[in-house]
PDB file of C-alpha atoms in Angstrom:
ATOM      1  CA  MET A   1      39.807 -61.275 -15.818  1.00  0.00           C
ATOM      2  CA  PHE A   2      42.425 -61.631 -18.726  1.00  0.00           C
ATOM      3  CA  LYS A   3      42.840 -59.038 -21.573  1.00  0.00           C
ATOM      4  CA  ILE A   4      43.819 -59.462 -24.927  1.00  0.00           C
ATOM      5  CA  PRO A   5      46.896 -57.365 -25.448  1.00  0.00           C
ATOM      6  CA  ASP A   6      47.364 -54.690 -27.633  1.00  0.00           C
ATOM      7  CA  ARG A   7      49.806 -56.999 -29.656  1.00  0.00           C
ATOM      8  CA  VAL A   8      47.116 -59.178 -31.463  1.00  0.00           C
ATOM      9  CA  ALA A   9      45.752 -55.853 -32.928  1.00  0.00           C
ATOM     10  CA  ASP A  10      48.942 -55.300 -34.312  1.00  0.00           C
ATOM     11  CA  LEU A  11      49.353 -58.690 -35.523  1.00  0.00           C
ATOM     12  CA  PHE A  12      45.115 -59.128 -37.174  1.00  0.00           C
ATOM     13  CA  GLY A  13      43.339 -56.029 -36.804  1.00  0.00           C
ATOM     14  CA  ASP A  14      42.404 -54.401 -39.364  1.00  0.00           C
ATOM     15  CA  HIS A  15      39.091 -52.774 -40.773  1.00  0.00           C
ATOM     16  CA  GLN A  16      37.995 -55.300 -43.094  1.00  0.00           C
ATOM     17  CA  LEU A  17      37.913 -57.858 -39.988  1.00  0.00           C
ATOM     18  CA  ARG A  18      36.332 -55.482 -37.824  1.00  0.00           C
ATOM     19  CA  VAL A  19      33.837 -55.074 -40.609  1.00  0.00           C
ATOM     20  CA  GLU A  20      33.287 -58.339 -41.109  1.00  0.00           C
ATOM     21  CA  PHE A  21      32.749 -59.090 -36.739  1.00  0.00           C
ATOM     22  CA  GLU A  22      29.972 -55.957 -37.166  1.00  0.00           C
ATOM     23  CA  ARG A  23      27.980 -57.707 -40.177  1.00  0.00           C
ATOM     24  CA  ALA A  24      28.350 -61.072 -37.955  1.00  0.00           C
ATOM     25  CA  LEU A  25      26.791 -59.443 -34.987  1.00  0.00           C
ATOM     26  CA  PHE A  26      24.024 -57.673 -37.353  1.00  0.00           C
ATOM     27  CA  VAL A  27      23.044 -60.613 -38.830  1.00  0.00           C
ATOM     28  CA  ALA A  28      22.829 -62.222 -35.502  1.00  0.00           C
ATOM     29  CA  GLY A  29      20.909 -59.609 -34.276  1.00  0.00           C
ATOM     30  CA  LYS A  30      23.152 -59.210 -31.102  1.00  0.00           C
ATOM     31  CA  LEU A  31      24.257 -55.531 -32.865  1.00  0.00           C
ATOM     32  CA  GLU A  32      21.868 -52.421 -32.712  1.00  0.00           C
ATOM     33  CA  ARG A  33      21.785 -49.381 -34.814  1.00  0.00           C
ATOM     34  CA  ARG A  34      22.831 -47.339 -32.117  1.00  0.00           C
ATOM     35  CA  GLU A  35      25.606 -49.367 -30.899  1.00  0.00           C
ATOM     36  CA  GLU A  36      27.027 -49.372 -34.149  1.00  0.00           C
ATOM     37  CA  ARG A  37      29.141 -45.969 -33.576  1.00  0.00           C
ATOM     38  CA  TYR A  38      30.726 -47.673 -30.296  1.00  0.00           C
ATOM     39  CA  PHE A  39      31.679 -50.413 -32.374  1.00  0.00           C
ATOM     40  CA  GLN A  40      33.371 -49.244 -34.871  1.00  0.00           C
ATOM     41  CA  ILE A  41      35.774 -46.688 -32.479  1.00  0.00           C
ATOM     42  CA  THR A  42      36.276 -49.377 -29.419  1.00  0.00           C
ATOM     43  CA  PRO A  43      39.619 -51.034 -30.262  1.00  0.00           C
ATOM     44  CA  PHE A  44      40.265 -54.159 -32.020  1.00  0.00           C
ATOM     45  CA  SER A  45      40.560 -56.039 -29.288  1.00  0.00           C
ATOM     46  CA  GLU A  46      37.076 -55.196 -27.609  1.00  0.00           C
ATOM     47  CA  ALA A  47      35.708 -55.619 -31.164  1.00  0.00           C
ATOM     48  CA  ALA A  48      36.780 -59.186 -30.507  1.00  0.00           C
ATOM     49  CA  ARG A  49      36.245 -59.366 -27.188  1.00  0.00           C
ATOM     50  CA  ILE A  50      32.424 -58.143 -27.713  1.00  0.00           C
ATOM     51  CA  THR A  51      31.800 -60.262 -31.020  1.00  0.00           C
ATOM     52  CA  TYR A  52      33.073 -63.458 -29.245  1.00  0.00           C
ATOM     53  CA  ARG A  53      30.952 -63.386 -26.257  1.00  0.00           C
ATOM     54  CA  SER A  54      27.490 -62.043 -28.455  1.00  0.00           C
ATOM     55  CA  LEU A  55      28.159 -65.144 -30.610  1.00  0.00           C
ATOM     56  CA  ALA A  56      29.334 -67.753 -28.269  1.00  0.00           C
ATOM     57  CA  ASN A  57      26.624 -69.045 -27.218  1.00  0.00           C
ATOM     58  CA  PHE A  58      24.416 -68.203 -30.681  1.00  0.00           C
ATOM     59  CA  ASP A  59      22.729 -71.475 -32.775  1.00  0.00           C
ATOM     60  CA  GLY A  60      23.031 -69.864 -36.276  1.00  0.00           C
ATOM     61  CA  SER A  61      21.691 -73.195 -37.636  1.00  0.00           C
ATOM     62  CA  LEU A  62      18.243 -71.212 -39.098  1.00  0.00           C
ATOM     63  CA  LEU A  63      20.513 -68.818 -40.695  1.00  0.00           C
ATOM     64  CA  PRO A  64      20.636 -68.920 -44.809  1.00  0.00           C
ATOM     65  CA  ALA A  65      24.225 -70.797 -45.303  1.00  0.00           C
ATOM     66  CA  GLU A  66      26.095 -67.536 -46.235  1.00  0.00           C
ATOM     67  CA  GLN A  67      25.022 -65.795 -43.122  1.00  0.00           C
ATOM     68  CA  ARG A  68      25.779 -69.141 -41.086  1.00  0.00           C
ATOM     69  CA  GLU A  69      29.067 -69.089 -42.446  1.00  0.00           C
ATOM     70  CA  LEU A  70      29.731 -65.516 -41.677  1.00  0.00           C
ATOM     71  CA  VAL A  71      28.465 -66.046 -37.758  1.00  0.00           C
ATOM     72  CA  ALA A  72      30.534 -69.019 -37.466  1.00  0.00           C
ATOM     73  CA  GLY A  73      33.724 -67.414 -38.946  1.00  0.00           C
ATOM     74  CA  ALA A  74      33.531 -64.781 -36.715  1.00  0.00           C
ATOM     75  CA  LYS A  75      32.940 -66.882 -33.711  1.00  0.00           C
ATOM     76  CA  ALA A  76      35.489 -68.961 -34.846  1.00  0.00           C
ATOM     77  CA  LEU A  77      38.145 -66.425 -35.700  1.00  0.00           C
ATOM     78  CA  THR A  78      37.794 -64.034 -32.274  1.00  0.00           C
ATOM     79  CA  HIS A  79      37.576 -66.985 -30.246  1.00  0.00           C
ATOM     80  CA  ARG A  80      41.141 -67.832 -30.921  1.00  0.00           C
ATOM     81  CA  LEU A  81      41.900 -63.960 -31.328  1.00  0.00           C
ATOM     82  CA  ILE A  82      41.451 -63.848 -27.561  1.00  0.00           C
ATOM     83  CA  THR A  83      42.990 -66.924 -26.965  1.00  0.00           C
ATOM     84  CA  SER A  84      46.224 -66.061 -29.405  1.00  0.00           C
ATOM     85  CA  GLY A  85      46.005 -62.451 -27.230  1.00  0.00           C
ATOM     86  CA  TYR A  86      46.633 -64.848 -24.066  1.00  0.00           C
ATOM     87  CA  ALA A  87      49.936 -66.811 -25.229  1.00  0.00           C
ATOM     88  CA  ILE A  88      51.112 -63.752 -26.708  1.00  0.00           C
ATOM     89  CA  ASP A  89      51.054 -62.206 -23.157  1.00  0.00           C
ATOM     90  CA  ILE A  90      51.540 -65.428 -21.387  1.00  0.00           C
ATOM     91  CA  ALA A  91      55.045 -65.854 -23.390  1.00  0.00           C
ATOM     92  CA  ALA A  92      56.010 -62.254 -23.017  1.00  0.00           C
ATOM     93  CA  LYS A  93      55.992 -62.548 -19.155  1.00  0.00           C
ATOM     94  CA  ALA A  94      57.785 -65.801 -18.820  1.00  0.00           C
ATOM     95  CA  GLY A  95      60.054 -64.239 -21.318  1.00  0.00           C
ATOM     96  CA  GLN A  96      60.142 -66.153 -24.127  1.00  0.00           C
ATOM     97  CA  ARG A  97      61.312 -64.848 -27.524  1.00  0.00           C
ATOM     98  CA  VAL A  98      61.223 -66.927 -30.780  1.00  0.00           C
ATOM     99  CA  GLY A  99      63.149 -70.074 -31.445  1.00  0.00           C
ATOM    100  CA  ASP A 100      65.397 -71.179 -33.726  1.00  0.00           C
ATOM    101  CA  ASP A 101      62.596 -73.759 -34.700  1.00  0.00           C
ATOM    102  CA  TRP A 102      60.304 -71.392 -36.314  1.00  0.00           C
ATOM    103  CA  PRO A 103      60.261 -73.116 -39.363  1.00  0.00           C
ATOM    104  CA  GLN A 104      59.187 -76.018 -38.458  1.00  0.00           C
ATOM    105  CA  LEU A 105      56.587 -75.350 -35.982  1.00  0.00           C
ATOM    106  CA  LEU A 106      55.368 -72.388 -38.615  1.00  0.00           C
ATOM    107  CA  ASP A 107      55.024 -75.944 -41.119  1.00  0.00           C
ATOM    108  CA  PHE A 108      53.687 -77.861 -38.310  1.00  0.00           C
ATOM    109  CA  ALA A 109      50.606 -75.116 -37.363  1.00  0.00           C
ATOM    110  CA  GLN A 110      50.251 -74.847 -41.115  1.00  0.00           C
ATOM    111  CA  ARG A 111      49.725 -78.608 -41.851  1.00  0.00           C
ATOM    112  CA  LYS A 112      47.505 -79.276 -38.883  1.00  0.00           C
ATOM    113  CA  CYS A 113      45.594 -76.434 -39.370  1.00  0.00           C
ATOM    114  CA  ALA A 114      44.738 -77.485 -42.538  1.00  0.00           C
ATOM    115  CA  ALA A 115      43.939 -80.700 -42.199  1.00  0.00           C
ATOM    116  CA  ARG A 116      41.071 -79.783 -39.071  1.00  0.00           C
ATOM    117  CA  VAL A 117      39.183 -77.848 -42.278  1.00  0.00           C
ATOM    118  CA  GLY A 118      35.770 -78.989 -43.097  1.00  0.00           C
ATOM    119  CA  LEU A 119      35.766 -81.845 -39.932  1.00  0.00           C
ATOM    120  CA  PRO A 120      32.560 -81.651 -37.982  1.00  0.00           C
ATOM    121  CA  ASP A 121      31.783 -79.674 -34.854  1.00  0.00           C
ATOM    122  CA  HIS A 122      34.866 -77.305 -36.289  1.00  0.00           C
ATOM    123  CA  GLU A 123      32.445 -74.384 -38.093  1.00  0.00           C
ATOM    124  CA  GLY A 124      34.381 -71.746 -38.595  1.00  0.00           C
ATOM    125  CA  TRP A 125      37.958 -73.245 -38.376  1.00  0.00           C
ATOM    126  CA  GLU A 126      39.007 -72.211 -42.199  1.00  0.00           C
ATOM    127  CA  ARG A 127      38.162 -68.475 -41.856  1.00  0.00           C
ATOM    128  CA  CYS A 128      40.089 -69.004 -38.737  1.00  0.00           C
ATOM    129  CA  SER A 129      43.478 -70.784 -39.222  1.00  0.00           C
ATOM    130  CA  THR A 130      43.723 -69.328 -42.411  1.00  0.00           C
ATOM    131  CA  TYR A 131      43.357 -65.865 -41.245  1.00  0.00           C
ATOM    132  CA  ILE A 132      45.718 -66.116 -38.271  1.00  0.00           C
ATOM    133  CA  VAL A 133      48.412 -68.521 -39.453  1.00  0.00           C
ATOM    134  CA  SER A 134      48.665 -66.522 -42.548  1.00  0.00           C
ATOM    135  CA  HIS A 135      49.497 -63.350 -40.733  1.00  0.00           C
ATOM    136  CA  ALA A 136      51.545 -64.814 -38.038  1.00  0.00           C
ATOM    137  CA  GLU A 137      53.386 -66.428 -41.088  1.00  0.00           C
ATOM    138  CA  GLU A 138      54.151 -62.827 -42.332  1.00  0.00           C
ATOM    139  CA  ALA A 139      55.180 -61.576 -38.715  1.00  0.00           C
ATOM    140  CA  ILE A 140      57.656 -64.517 -38.074  1.00  0.00           C
ATOM    141  CA  HIS A 141      60.068 -63.567 -40.907  1.00  0.00           C
ATOM    142  CA  PRO A 142      63.359 -62.026 -39.963  1.00  0.00           C
ATOM    143  CA  LYS A 143      63.106 -59.076 -41.399  1.00  0.00           C
ATOM    144  CA  ARG A 144      60.331 -58.077 -39.073  1.00  0.00           C
ATOM    145  CA  SER A 145      60.564 -56.679 -35.554  1.00  0.00           C
ATOM    146  CA  THR A 146      61.452 -58.314 -32.331  1.00  0.00           C
ATOM    147  CA  GLU A 147      58.195 -58.022 -30.733  1.00  0.00           C
ATOM    148  CA  ASP A 148      56.224 -59.205 -34.031  1.00  0.00           C
ATOM    149  CA  ARG A 149      58.270 -62.317 -34.110  1.00  0.00           C
ATOM    150  CA  ASP A 150      58.175 -63.006 -30.587  1.00  0.00           C
ATOM    151  CA  ALA A 151      54.356 -62.720 -30.769  1.00  0.00           C
ATOM    152  CA  ALA A 152      54.214 -64.553 -34.299  1.00  0.00           C
ATOM    153  CA  TYR A 153      55.798 -67.483 -32.637  1.00  0.00           C
ATOM    154  CA  ALA A 154      53.887 -67.265 -29.134  1.00  0.00           C
ATOM    155  CA  VAL A 155      50.214 -67.581 -31.608  1.00  0.00           C
ATOM    156  CA  LEU A 156      51.813 -70.268 -33.455  1.00  0.00           C
ATOM    157  CA  ARG A 157      52.948 -72.577 -30.281  1.00  0.00           C
ATOM    158  CA  HIS A 158      49.694 -71.951 -29.316  1.00  0.00           C
ATOM    159  CA  LEU A 159      47.870 -73.017 -32.299  1.00  0.00           C
ATOM    160  CA  ALA A 160      50.216 -76.252 -32.454  1.00  0.00           C
ATOM    161  CA  SER A 161      49.351 -77.197 -28.812  1.00  0.00           C
ATOM    162  CA  PHE A 162      46.261 -78.185 -30.123  1.00  0.00           C
ATOM    163  CA  PHE A 163      47.894 -80.773 -31.822  1.00  0.00           C
ATOM    164  CA  ALA A 164      50.434 -81.730 -29.098  1.00  0.00           C
ATOM    165  CA  GLY A 165      49.604 -85.465 -29.292  1.00  0.00           C
ATOM    166  CA  ASP A 166      50.556 -85.835 -33.040  1.00  0.00           C
ATOM    167  CA  ALA A 167      54.105 -87.088 -34.442  1.00  0.00           C
ATOM    168  CA  GLY A 168      56.005 -83.964 -34.580  1.00  0.00           C
ATOM    169  CA  PHE A 169      55.063 -81.555 -32.588  1.00  0.00           C
ATOM    170  CA  GLU A 170      57.741 -80.719 -29.984  1.00  0.00           C
ATOM    171  CA  ARG A 171      57.640 -80.151 -26.254  1.00  0.00           C
ATOM    172  CA  ALA A 172      59.016 -76.838 -26.079  1.00  0.00           C
ATOM    173  CA  TRP A 173      56.191 -75.400 -27.957  1.00  0.00           C
ATOM    174  CA  ARG A 174      53.644 -76.547 -25.879  1.00  0.00           C
ATOM    175  CA  ILE A 175      51.680 -73.275 -24.253  1.00  0.00           C
ATOM    176  CA  GLU A 176      48.993 -72.998 -22.033  1.00  0.00           C
ATOM    177  CA  VAL A 177      46.040 -70.755 -22.387  1.00  0.00           C
ATOM    178  CA  PRO A 178      42.838 -70.050 -20.843  1.00  0.00           C
ATOM    179  CA  GLU A 179      39.308 -69.706 -22.154  1.00  0.00           C
ATOM    180  CA  PRO A 180      38.024 -66.667 -23.024  1.00  0.00           C
ATOM    181  CA  GLU A 181      34.912 -65.580 -20.837  1.00  0.00           C
ATOM    182  CA  VAL A 182      31.518 -65.819 -21.833  1.00  0.00           C
ATOM    183  CA  GLY A 183      28.368 -63.840 -21.335  1.00  0.00           C
TER     184      GLY A 183
END
């Protein structure tokens, strides 16, 4: 079983996002009050994993629109935070570093992720892609630490790999990551 490296928490974790996950779980009826304290103190990566596993097979179609959007966003975001963690881990183990082509990779990932927003069967993608891409953009700039830049580069490669068949994709960006376990 794979674990989300702590780098995900370093790059993407914050209190507001944890509260969003908690709200989505409550709306979906997947978090009881007695579990709330554990969820608040567990490491960010574990909170993302709990949220994803709880929501992965949840059908929110009967929820009011605002709640449906909250649940869909949390489901999509936690899914890609987990797989982003895998990408960071895989790249680090392979000794892969941020490349000089990072501006082109960032531009490609931004454009392609933005194009997917609003497509059928991509509920929550906007919340997911904008959050992850914006945080990766902050972390990849030269003023940041090497570790942050390497991790952000791996995450952008991961997102870009969804569009490997599209014009502008560089083969060197391809990174294969497993899907997270459900349930």
